[in-house]
Short mmCIF file of C-alpha atoms in Angstrom, two decimals:
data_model
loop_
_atom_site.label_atom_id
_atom_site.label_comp_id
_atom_site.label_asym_id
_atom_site.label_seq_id
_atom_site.Cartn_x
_atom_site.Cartn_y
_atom_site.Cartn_z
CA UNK A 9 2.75 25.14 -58.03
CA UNK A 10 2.27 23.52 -54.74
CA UNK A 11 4.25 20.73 -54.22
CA UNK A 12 4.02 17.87 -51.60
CA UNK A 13 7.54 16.76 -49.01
CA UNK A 14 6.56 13.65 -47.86
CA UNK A 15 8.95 11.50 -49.97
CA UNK A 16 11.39 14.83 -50.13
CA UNK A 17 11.38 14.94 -46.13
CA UNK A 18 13.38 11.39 -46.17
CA UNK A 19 16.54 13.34 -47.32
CA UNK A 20 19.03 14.95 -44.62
CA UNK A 21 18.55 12.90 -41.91
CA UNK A 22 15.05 12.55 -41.87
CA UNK A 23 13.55 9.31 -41.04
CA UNK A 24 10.20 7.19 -42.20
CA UNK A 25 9.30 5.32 -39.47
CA UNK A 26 6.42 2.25 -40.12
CA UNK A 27 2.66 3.86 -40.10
CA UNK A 28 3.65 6.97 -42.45
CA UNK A 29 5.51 8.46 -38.90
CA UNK A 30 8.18 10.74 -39.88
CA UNK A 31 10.57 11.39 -37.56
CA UNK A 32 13.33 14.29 -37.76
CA UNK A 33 16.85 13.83 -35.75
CA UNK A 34 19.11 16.80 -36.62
CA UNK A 35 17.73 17.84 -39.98
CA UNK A 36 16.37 21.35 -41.26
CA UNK A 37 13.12 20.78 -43.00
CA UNK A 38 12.13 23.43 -44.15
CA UNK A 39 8.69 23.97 -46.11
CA UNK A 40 8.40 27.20 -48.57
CA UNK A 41 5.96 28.70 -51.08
CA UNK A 42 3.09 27.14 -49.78
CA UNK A 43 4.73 23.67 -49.79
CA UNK A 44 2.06 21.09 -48.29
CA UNK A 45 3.32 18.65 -45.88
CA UNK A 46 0.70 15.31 -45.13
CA UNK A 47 1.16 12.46 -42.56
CA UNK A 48 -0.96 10.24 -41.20
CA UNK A 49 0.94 9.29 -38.80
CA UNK A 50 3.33 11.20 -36.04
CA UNK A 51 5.51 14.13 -36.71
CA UNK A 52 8.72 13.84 -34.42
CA UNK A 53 10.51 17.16 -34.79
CA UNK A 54 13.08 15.55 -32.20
CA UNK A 55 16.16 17.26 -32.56
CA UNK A 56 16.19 18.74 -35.48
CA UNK A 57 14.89 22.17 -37.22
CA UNK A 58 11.45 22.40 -38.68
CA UNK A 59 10.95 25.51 -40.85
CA UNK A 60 7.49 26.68 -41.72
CA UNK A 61 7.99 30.23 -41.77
CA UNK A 62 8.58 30.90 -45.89
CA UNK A 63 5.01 31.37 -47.15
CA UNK A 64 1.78 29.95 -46.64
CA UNK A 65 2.39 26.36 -46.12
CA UNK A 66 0.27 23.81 -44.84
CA UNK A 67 1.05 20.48 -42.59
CA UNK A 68 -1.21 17.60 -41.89
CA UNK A 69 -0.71 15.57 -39.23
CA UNK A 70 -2.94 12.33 -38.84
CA UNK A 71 -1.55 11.62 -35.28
CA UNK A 72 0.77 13.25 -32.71
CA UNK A 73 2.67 16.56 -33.22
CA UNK A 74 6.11 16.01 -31.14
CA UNK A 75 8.64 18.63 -30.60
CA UNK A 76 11.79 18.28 -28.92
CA UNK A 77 12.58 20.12 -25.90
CA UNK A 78 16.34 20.69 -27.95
CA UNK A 79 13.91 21.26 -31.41
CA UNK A 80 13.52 23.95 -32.97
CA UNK A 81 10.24 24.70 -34.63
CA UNK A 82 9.67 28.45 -36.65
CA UNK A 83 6.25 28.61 -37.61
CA UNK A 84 6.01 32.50 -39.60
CA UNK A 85 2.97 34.02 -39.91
CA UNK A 86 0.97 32.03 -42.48
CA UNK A 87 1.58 28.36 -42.17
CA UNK A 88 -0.82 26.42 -41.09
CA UNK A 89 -0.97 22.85 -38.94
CA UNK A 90 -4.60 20.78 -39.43
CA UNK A 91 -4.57 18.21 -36.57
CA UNK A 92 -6.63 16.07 -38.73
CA UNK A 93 -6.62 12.40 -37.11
CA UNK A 94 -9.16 9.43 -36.35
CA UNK A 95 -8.09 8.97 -33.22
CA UNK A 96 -6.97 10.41 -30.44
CA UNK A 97 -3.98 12.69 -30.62
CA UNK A 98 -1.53 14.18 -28.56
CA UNK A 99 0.00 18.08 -29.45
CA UNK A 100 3.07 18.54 -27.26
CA UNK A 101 5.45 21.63 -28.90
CA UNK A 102 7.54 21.73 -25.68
CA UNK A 103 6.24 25.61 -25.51
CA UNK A 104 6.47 26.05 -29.21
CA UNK A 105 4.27 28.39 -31.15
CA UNK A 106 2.11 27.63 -34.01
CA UNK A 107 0.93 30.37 -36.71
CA UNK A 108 -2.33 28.99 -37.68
CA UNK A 109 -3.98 25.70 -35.79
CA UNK A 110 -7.06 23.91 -37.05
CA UNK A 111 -8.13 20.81 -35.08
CA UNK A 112 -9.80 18.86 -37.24
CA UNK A 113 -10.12 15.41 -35.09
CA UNK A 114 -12.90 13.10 -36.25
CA UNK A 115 -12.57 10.93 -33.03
CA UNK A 116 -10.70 11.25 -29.97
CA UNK A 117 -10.00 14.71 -29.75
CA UNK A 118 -6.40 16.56 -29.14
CA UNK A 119 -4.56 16.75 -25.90
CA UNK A 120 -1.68 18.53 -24.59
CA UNK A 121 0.29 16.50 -22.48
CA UNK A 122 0.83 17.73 -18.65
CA UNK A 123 3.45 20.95 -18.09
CA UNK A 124 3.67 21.46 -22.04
CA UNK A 125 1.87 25.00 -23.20
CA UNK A 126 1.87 25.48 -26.79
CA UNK A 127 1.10 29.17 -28.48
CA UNK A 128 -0.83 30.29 -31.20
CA UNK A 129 -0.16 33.57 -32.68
CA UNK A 130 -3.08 33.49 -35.74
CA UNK A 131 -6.03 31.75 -35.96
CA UNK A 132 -7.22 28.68 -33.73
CA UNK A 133 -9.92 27.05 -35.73
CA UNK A 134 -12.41 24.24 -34.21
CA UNK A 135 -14.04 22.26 -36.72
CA UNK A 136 -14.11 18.75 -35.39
CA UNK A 137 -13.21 17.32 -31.86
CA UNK A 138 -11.96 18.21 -28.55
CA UNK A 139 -9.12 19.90 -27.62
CA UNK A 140 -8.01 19.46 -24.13
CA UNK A 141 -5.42 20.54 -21.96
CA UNK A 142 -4.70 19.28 -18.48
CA UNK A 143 -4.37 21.72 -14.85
CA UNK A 144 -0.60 21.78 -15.55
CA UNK A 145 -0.56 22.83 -19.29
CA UNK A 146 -1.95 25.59 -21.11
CA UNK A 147 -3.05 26.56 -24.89
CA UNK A 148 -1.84 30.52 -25.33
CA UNK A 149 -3.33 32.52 -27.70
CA UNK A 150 -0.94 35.57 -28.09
CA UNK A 151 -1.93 39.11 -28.88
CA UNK A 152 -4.39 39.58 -32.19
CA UNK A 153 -5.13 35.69 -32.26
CA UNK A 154 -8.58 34.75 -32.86
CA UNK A 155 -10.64 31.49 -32.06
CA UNK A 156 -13.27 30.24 -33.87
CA UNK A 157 -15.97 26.75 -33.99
CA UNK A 158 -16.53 26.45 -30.56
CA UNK A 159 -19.45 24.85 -29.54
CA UNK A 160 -20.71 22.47 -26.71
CA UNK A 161 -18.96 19.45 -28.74
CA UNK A 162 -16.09 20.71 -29.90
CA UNK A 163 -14.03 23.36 -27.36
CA UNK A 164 -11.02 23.99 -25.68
CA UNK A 165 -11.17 22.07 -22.45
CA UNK A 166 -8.50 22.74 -19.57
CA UNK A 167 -6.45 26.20 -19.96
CA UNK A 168 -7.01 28.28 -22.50
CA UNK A 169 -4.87 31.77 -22.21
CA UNK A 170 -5.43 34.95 -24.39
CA UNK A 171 -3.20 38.38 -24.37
CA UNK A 172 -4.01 41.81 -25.22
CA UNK A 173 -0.94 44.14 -25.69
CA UNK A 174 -3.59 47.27 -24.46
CA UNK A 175 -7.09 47.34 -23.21
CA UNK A 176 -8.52 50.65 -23.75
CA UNK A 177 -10.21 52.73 -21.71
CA UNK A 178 -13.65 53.15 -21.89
CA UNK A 179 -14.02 50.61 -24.71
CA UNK A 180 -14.95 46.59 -24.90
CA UNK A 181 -12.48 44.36 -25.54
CA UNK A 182 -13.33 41.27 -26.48
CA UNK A 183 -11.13 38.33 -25.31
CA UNK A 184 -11.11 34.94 -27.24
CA UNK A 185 -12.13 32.73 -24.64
CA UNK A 186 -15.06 34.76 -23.41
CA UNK A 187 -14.03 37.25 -21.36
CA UNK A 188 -15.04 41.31 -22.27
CA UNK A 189 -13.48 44.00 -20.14
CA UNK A 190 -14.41 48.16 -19.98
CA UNK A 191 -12.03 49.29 -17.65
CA UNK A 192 -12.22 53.04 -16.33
CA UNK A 193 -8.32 53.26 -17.32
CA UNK A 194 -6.47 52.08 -19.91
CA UNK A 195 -4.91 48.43 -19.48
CA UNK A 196 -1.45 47.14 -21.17
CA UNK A 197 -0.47 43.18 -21.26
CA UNK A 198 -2.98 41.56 -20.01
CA UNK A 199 -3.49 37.63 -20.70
CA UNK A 200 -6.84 36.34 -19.41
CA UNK A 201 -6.82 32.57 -18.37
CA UNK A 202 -10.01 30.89 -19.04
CA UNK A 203 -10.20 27.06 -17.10
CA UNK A 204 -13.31 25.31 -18.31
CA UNK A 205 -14.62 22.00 -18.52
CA UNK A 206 -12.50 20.30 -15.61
CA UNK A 207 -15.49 19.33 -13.71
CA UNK A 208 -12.97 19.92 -10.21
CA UNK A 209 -14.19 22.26 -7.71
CA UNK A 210 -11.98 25.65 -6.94
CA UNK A 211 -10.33 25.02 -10.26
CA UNK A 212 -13.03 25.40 -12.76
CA UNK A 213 -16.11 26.03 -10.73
CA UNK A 214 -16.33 27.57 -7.40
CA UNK A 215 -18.32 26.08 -4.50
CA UNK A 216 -19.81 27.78 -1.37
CA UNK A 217 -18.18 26.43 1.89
CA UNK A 218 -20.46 23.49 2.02
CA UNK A 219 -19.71 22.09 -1.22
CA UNK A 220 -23.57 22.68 -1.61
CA UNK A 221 -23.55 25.19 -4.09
CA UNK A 222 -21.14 25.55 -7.52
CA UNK A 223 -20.88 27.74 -10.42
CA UNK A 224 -21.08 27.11 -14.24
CA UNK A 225 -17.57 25.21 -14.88
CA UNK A 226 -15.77 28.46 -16.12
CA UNK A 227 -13.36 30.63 -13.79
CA UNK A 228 -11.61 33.25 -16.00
CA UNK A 229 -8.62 34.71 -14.56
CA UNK A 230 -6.80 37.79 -15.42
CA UNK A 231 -2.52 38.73 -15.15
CA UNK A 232 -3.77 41.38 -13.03
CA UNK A 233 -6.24 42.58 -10.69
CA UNK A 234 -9.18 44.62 -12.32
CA UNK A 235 -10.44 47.53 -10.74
CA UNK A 236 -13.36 50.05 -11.64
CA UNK A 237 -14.28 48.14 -14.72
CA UNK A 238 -17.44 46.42 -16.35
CA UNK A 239 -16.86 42.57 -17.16
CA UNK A 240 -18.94 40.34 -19.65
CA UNK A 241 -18.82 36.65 -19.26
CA UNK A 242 -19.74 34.13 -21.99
CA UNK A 243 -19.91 30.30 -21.57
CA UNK A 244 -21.27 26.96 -22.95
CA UNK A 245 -24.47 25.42 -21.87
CA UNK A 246 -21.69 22.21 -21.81
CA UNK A 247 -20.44 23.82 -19.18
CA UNK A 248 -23.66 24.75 -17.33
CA UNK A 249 -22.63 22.35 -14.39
CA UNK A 250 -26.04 21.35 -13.42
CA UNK A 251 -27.44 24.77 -12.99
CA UNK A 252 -30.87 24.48 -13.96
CA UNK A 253 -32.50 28.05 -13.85
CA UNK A 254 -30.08 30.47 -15.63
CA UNK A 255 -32.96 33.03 -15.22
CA UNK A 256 -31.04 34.34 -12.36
CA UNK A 257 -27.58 34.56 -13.00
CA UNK A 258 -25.05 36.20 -11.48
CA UNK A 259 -21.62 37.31 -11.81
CA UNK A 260 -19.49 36.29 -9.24
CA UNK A 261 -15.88 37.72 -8.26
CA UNK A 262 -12.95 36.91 -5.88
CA UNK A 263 -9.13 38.30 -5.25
CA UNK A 264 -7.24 35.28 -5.09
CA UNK A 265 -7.10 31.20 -6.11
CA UNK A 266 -10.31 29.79 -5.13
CA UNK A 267 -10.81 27.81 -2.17
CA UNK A 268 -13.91 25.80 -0.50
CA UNK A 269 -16.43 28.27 -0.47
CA UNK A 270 -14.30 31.48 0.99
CA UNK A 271 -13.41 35.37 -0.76
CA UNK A 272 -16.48 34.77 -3.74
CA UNK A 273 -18.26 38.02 -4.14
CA UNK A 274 -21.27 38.70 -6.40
CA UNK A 275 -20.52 41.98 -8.13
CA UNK A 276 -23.90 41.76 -10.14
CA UNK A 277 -27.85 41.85 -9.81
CA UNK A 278 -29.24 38.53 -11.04
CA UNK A 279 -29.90 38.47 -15.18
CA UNK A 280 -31.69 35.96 -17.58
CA UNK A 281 -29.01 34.20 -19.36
CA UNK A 282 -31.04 30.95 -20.70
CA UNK A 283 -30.87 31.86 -24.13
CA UNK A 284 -27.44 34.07 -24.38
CA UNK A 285 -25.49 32.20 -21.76
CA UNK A 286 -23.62 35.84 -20.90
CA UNK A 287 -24.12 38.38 -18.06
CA UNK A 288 -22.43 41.28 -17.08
CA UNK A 289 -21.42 42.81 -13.73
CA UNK A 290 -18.85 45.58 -12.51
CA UNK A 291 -15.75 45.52 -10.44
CA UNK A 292 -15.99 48.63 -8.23
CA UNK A 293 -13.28 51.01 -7.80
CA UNK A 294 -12.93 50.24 -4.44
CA UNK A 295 -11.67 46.52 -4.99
CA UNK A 296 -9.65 44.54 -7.09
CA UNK A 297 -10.62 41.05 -8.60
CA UNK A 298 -8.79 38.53 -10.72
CA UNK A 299 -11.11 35.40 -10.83
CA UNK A 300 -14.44 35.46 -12.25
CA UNK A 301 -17.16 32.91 -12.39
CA UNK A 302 -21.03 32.41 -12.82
CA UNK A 303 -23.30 31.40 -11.01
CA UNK A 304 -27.46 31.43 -9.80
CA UNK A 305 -29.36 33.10 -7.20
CA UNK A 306 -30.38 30.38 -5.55
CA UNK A 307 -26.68 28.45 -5.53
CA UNK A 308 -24.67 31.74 -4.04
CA UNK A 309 -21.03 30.94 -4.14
CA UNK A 310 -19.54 33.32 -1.20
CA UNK A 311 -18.76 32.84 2.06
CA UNK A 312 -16.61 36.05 3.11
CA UNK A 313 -17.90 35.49 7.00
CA UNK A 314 -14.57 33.37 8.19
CA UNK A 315 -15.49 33.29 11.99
CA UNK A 316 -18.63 33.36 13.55
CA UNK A 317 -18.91 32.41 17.52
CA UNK A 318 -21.26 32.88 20.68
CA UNK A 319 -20.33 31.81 23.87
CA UNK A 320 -21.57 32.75 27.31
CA UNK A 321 -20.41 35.69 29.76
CA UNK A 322 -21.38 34.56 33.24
CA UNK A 323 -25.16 33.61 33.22
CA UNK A 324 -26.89 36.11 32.09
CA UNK A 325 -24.91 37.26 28.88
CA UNK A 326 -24.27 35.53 25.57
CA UNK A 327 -21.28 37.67 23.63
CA UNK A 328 -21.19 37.36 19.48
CA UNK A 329 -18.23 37.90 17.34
CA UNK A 330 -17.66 37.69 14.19
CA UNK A 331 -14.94 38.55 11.28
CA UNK A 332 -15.08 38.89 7.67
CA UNK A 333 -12.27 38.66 5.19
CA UNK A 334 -13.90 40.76 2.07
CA UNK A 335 -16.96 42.96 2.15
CA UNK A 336 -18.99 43.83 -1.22
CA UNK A 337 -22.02 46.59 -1.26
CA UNK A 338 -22.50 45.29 2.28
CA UNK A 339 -24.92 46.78 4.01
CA UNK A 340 -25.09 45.65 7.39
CA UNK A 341 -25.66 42.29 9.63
CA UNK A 342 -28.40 41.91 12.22
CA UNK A 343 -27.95 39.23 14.76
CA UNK A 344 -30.58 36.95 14.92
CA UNK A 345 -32.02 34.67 18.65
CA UNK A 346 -33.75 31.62 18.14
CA UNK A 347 -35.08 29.73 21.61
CA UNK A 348 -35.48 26.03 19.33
CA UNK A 349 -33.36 27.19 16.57
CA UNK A 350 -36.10 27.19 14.18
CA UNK A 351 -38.03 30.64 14.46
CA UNK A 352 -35.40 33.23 14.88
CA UNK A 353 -36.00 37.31 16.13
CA UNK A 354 -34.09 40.45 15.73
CA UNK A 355 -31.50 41.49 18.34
CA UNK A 356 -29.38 43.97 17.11
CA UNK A 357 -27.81 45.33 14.18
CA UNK A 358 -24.67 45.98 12.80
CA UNK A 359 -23.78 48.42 9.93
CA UNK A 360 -21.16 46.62 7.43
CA UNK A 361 -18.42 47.98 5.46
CA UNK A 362 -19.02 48.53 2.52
CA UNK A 363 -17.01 47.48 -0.55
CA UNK A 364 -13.63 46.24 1.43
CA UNK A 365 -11.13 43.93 0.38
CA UNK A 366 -9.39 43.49 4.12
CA UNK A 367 -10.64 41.55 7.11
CA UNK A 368 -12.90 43.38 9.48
CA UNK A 369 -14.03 42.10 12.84
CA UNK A 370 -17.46 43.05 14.93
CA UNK A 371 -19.10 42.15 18.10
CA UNK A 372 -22.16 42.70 20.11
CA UNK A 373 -23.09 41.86 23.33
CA UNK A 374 -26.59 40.20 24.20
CA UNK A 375 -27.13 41.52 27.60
CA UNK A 376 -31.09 40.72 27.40
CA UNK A 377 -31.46 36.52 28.07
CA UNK A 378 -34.96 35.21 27.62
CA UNK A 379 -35.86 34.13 31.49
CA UNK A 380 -35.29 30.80 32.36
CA UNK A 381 -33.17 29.55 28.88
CA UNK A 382 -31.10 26.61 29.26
CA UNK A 383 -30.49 26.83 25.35
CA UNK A 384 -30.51 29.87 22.56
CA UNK A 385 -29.03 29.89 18.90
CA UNK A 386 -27.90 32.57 16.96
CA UNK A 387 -27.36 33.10 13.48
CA UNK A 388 -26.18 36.74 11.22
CA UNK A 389 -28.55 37.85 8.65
CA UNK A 390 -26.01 40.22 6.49
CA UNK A 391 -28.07 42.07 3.47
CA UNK A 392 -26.44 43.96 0.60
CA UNK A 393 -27.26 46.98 -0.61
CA UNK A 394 -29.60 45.74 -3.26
CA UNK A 395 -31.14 43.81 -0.89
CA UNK A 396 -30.20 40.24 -1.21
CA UNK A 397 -29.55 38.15 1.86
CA UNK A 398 -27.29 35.40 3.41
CA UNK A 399 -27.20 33.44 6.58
CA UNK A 400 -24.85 32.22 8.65
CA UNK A 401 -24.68 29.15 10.03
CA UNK A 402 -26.09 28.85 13.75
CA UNK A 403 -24.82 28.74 17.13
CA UNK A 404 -25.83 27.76 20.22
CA UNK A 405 -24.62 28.43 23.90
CA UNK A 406 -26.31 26.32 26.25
CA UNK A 407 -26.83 27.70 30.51
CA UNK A 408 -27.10 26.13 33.73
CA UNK A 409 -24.84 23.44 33.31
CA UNK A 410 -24.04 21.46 36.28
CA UNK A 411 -20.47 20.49 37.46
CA UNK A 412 -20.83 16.85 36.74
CA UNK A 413 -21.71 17.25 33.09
CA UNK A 414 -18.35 19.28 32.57
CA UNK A 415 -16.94 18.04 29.16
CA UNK A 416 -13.62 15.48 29.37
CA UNK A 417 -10.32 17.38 27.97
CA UNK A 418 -7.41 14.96 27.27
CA UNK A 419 -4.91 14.80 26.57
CA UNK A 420 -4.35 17.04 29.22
CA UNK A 421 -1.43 18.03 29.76
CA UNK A 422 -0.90 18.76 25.91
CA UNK A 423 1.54 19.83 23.16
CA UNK A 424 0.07 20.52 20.13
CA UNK A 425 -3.35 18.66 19.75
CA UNK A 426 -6.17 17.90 22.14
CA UNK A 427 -9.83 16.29 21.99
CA UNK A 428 -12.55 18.38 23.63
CA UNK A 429 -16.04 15.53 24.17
CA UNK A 430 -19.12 15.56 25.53
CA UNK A 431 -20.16 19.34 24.18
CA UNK A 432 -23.65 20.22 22.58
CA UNK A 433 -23.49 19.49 18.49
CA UNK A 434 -22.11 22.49 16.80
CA UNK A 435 -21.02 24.02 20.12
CA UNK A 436 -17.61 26.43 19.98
CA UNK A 437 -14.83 25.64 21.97
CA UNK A 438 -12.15 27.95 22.67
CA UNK A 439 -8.52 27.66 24.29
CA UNK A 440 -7.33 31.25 25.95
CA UNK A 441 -4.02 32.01 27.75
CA UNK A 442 -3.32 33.75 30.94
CA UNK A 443 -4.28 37.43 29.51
CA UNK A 444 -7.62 36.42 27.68
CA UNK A 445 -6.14 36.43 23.80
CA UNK A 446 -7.96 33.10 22.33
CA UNK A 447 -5.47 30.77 20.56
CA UNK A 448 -7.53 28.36 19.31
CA UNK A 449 -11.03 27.56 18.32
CA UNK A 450 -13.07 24.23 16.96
CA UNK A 451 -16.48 23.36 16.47
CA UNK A 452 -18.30 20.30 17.70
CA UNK A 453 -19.40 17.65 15.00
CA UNK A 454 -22.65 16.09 15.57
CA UNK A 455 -21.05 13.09 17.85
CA UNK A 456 -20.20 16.28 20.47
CA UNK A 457 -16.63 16.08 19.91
CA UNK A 458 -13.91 18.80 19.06
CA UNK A 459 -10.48 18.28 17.83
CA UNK A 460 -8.35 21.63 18.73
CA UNK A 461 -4.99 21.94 16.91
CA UNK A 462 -2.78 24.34 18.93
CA UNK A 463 -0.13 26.83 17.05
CA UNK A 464 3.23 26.04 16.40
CA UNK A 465 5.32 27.15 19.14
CA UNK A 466 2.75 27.90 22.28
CA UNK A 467 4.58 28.91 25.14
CA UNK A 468 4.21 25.77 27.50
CA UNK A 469 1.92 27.52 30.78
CA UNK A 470 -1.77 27.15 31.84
CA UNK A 471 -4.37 27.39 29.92
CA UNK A 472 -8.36 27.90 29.91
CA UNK A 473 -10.10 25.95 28.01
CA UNK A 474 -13.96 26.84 27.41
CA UNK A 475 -17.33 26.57 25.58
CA UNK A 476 -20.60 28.55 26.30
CA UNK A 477 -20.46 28.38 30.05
CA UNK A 478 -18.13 25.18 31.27
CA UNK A 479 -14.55 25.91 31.34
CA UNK A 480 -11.28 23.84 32.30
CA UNK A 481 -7.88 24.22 33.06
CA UNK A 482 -5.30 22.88 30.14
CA UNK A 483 -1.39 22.90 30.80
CA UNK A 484 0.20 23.11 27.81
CA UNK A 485 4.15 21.43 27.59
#
């Protein structure tokens, strides 16, 4: 016969508090033979033990789980706690573990306070409200558990970690929060963190370097890098982020913690994920990715071109450089000229690197002016192997510039920042020392003005300062 503790639980130091709280300092409580425990108010496991572990026992808590960071709390294998409350509640275990957890909220939804993870080892059920976890906390679900009852209106928003002891080889495994791997070799502890629902850009959606474009809000991570190895991502339309046309979805990967719009790589061909909301794409064996993300065709996430320049050599020359930080199924760039920055030709071509994960740098030199230009712009047209293409932004490098319309420098001499004005909009300008190595670069905004920051311990000397053909002298203290 089940019996219930809530008068029992006043006993051995236990405390009632007002509301039907229940508040333990020092006590063992201990429930056993599928002994059911019911407040509707707050469980304080404060300093005390709370023993769930003999049998399948059940606790219902009708506001806010506490445990002490002193507490202990033993949870077994079959007990389980039903978050069952009106209003909003708050689950803080200090890092505890729970067996079984059903949230059950009616209004409110359930929250895990900042820097306190929880674990579940069972079963995580959903069946009414939110739970919600914050960028400093984390809801575990440890090796074998299982989640169930998500849906757009009732999920786990914030963190939400999963471990497998061993991923096979050659085999799906599923994980809880949406993530499938196949890897070519056999995978041991890995925990995949899935952050979803944040609405916060490089923390659960990626962006391109504009801001322009983002993802679904869903970036899975995994413990480790994954290499060679087919990935299936799941999410919910709540999460869709504004993307409107999930005809052409794609999978997007990157190695390390997202940032504005740089290291994304799309490591799929575009699929039609309006009804399924999951697409697939593979990690090649030449790279190594542990964030994954969604998003369209026409939002692409990556921007793996980190420095992009064109500046003049004499007047008759315009020299193009460029560096990349990651490379995927690259197949080569082809430098584009433009005389009004609108219609754009073919110059030259560059073959790319492949699949890469390190930086690569190329150049090529435009030798061939159009007669009489006092302007050009340039742009990269790179192309995968599959055939989908991405711009760069443009350049320009401007010619015949007389001596009086030399831009102003100041402060001049300098120590660690200077103010380059009166250059063409979008204009590069570039500080070199007495052997030709460039030591700093910035770009002018649209008002023709370029703040350079120069690195931390510069020898003090002179200087060149220059962009497209106009160059100054800059003594640096």
């Amino acid at each position: 016969m089940k019996h219930s503790l809530l008068l029992a639980l006043l006993l051995g130091g236990a405390r009632a508090a007002l509301a039907q709280d229940l508040t333990n300092n020092g006590a063992t409580l201990t429930l056993t033979g599928g002994a059911i425990l019911s407040t509707r108010g707050t469980l304080n496991n404060a300093s005390g033990t709370l023993d769930l572990s003999s049998g399948a026992n059940q606790l219902y808590v009708g506001d806010n789980l506490l445990n002490g960071s002193g507490a202990t709390l033993t949870p077994g294998t079959a007990s389980t706690v039903t978050l069952n409350g009106t209003a909003a509640q708050q689950l803080d275990l200090k890092g505890a573990g729970l067996a079984n957890l059903t949230v059950n909220n009616t209004s409110g939804g359930v929250a895990l306070p900042a820097s306190s993870n929880a674990d579940v080892a069972g079963a995580l059920t959903l069946t009414s409200g939110m739970l919600t976890t914050d960028a400093s906390s984390t809801l575990r679900l440890l090796n074998g558990a299982t989640l169930t009852g998500e849906t757009s209106t009732r999920y786990v928003a914030g963190n939400l970690a999963a471990a497998k002891a061993s991923v096979p080889a050659g085999a799906v495994t599923a994980f809880p929060n949406g993530l499938a791997i196949t890897p070519a070799a056999a995978l041991t502890n890995l925990t995949v963190t899935r952050t979803a629902g944040l609405n916060t850009a490089q923390l659960s959606y990626g962006t391109n370097a504009a801001g322009t474009n983002a993802g679904i809000d869903q970036i899975w991570r995994t413990s480790a890098p994954l290499t060679d190895a087919a990935v299936q991502l799941t999410w919910l339309a709540a999460n869709d982020n504004g993307l409107s046309n999930l005809s052409n979805s794609q999978v997007w990967a990157r190695t390390a913690a997202p940032v504005a719009g740089s290291g994304w790589a799309r490591i799929s061909a575009s699929q039609n994920a309006a009804a399924t909301r999951s697409v697939t794409g593979t990690v090649p064996a030449t790279a190594g990715f542990s964030f994954f993300t969604v998003s369209i065709a026409a939002e692409p996430l990556p921007v793996t071109l980190v420095d992009f320049t064109a500046l003049a050599e004499g007047p008759a020359a315009v020299r193009l450089r460029w560096a990349t930080a990651s490379e995927l199924n690259n197949a080569g760039f082809t430098v584009e000229r433009s005389l009004d920055g609108r219609a754009f030709a073919a110059i030259g071509k560059m073959a790319g690197a492949g699949t890469s994960t390190t930086a690569h740098t190329y150049a090529l030199l435009d030798g061939q002016l159009p007669a009489g230009a006092k302007q050009l712009y340039y742009r990269l047209r790179q192309e995968d192997t599959d055939g989908v293409v991405t711009y760069s932004p443009v350049r320009s490098v401007a010619f015949e510039v007389s001596p009086n319309t030399l831009f102003s420098l100041y402060p001049n001499p300098a120590r660690s920042k200077l103010t380059a004005d009166g250059l063409l909009t979008g204009a590069a300008v570039e500080v070199f020392d007495a052997v030709g190595r460039r030591v700093a670069i910035a770009t002018a905004d649209a008002a023709g003005v370029a703040q350079l920051v120069l690195p931390t311990g510069l020898a003090t000397g002179v200087y060149v300062v220059r962009s497209g053909a106009q160059a100054q002298r800059l003594v640096v203290e």
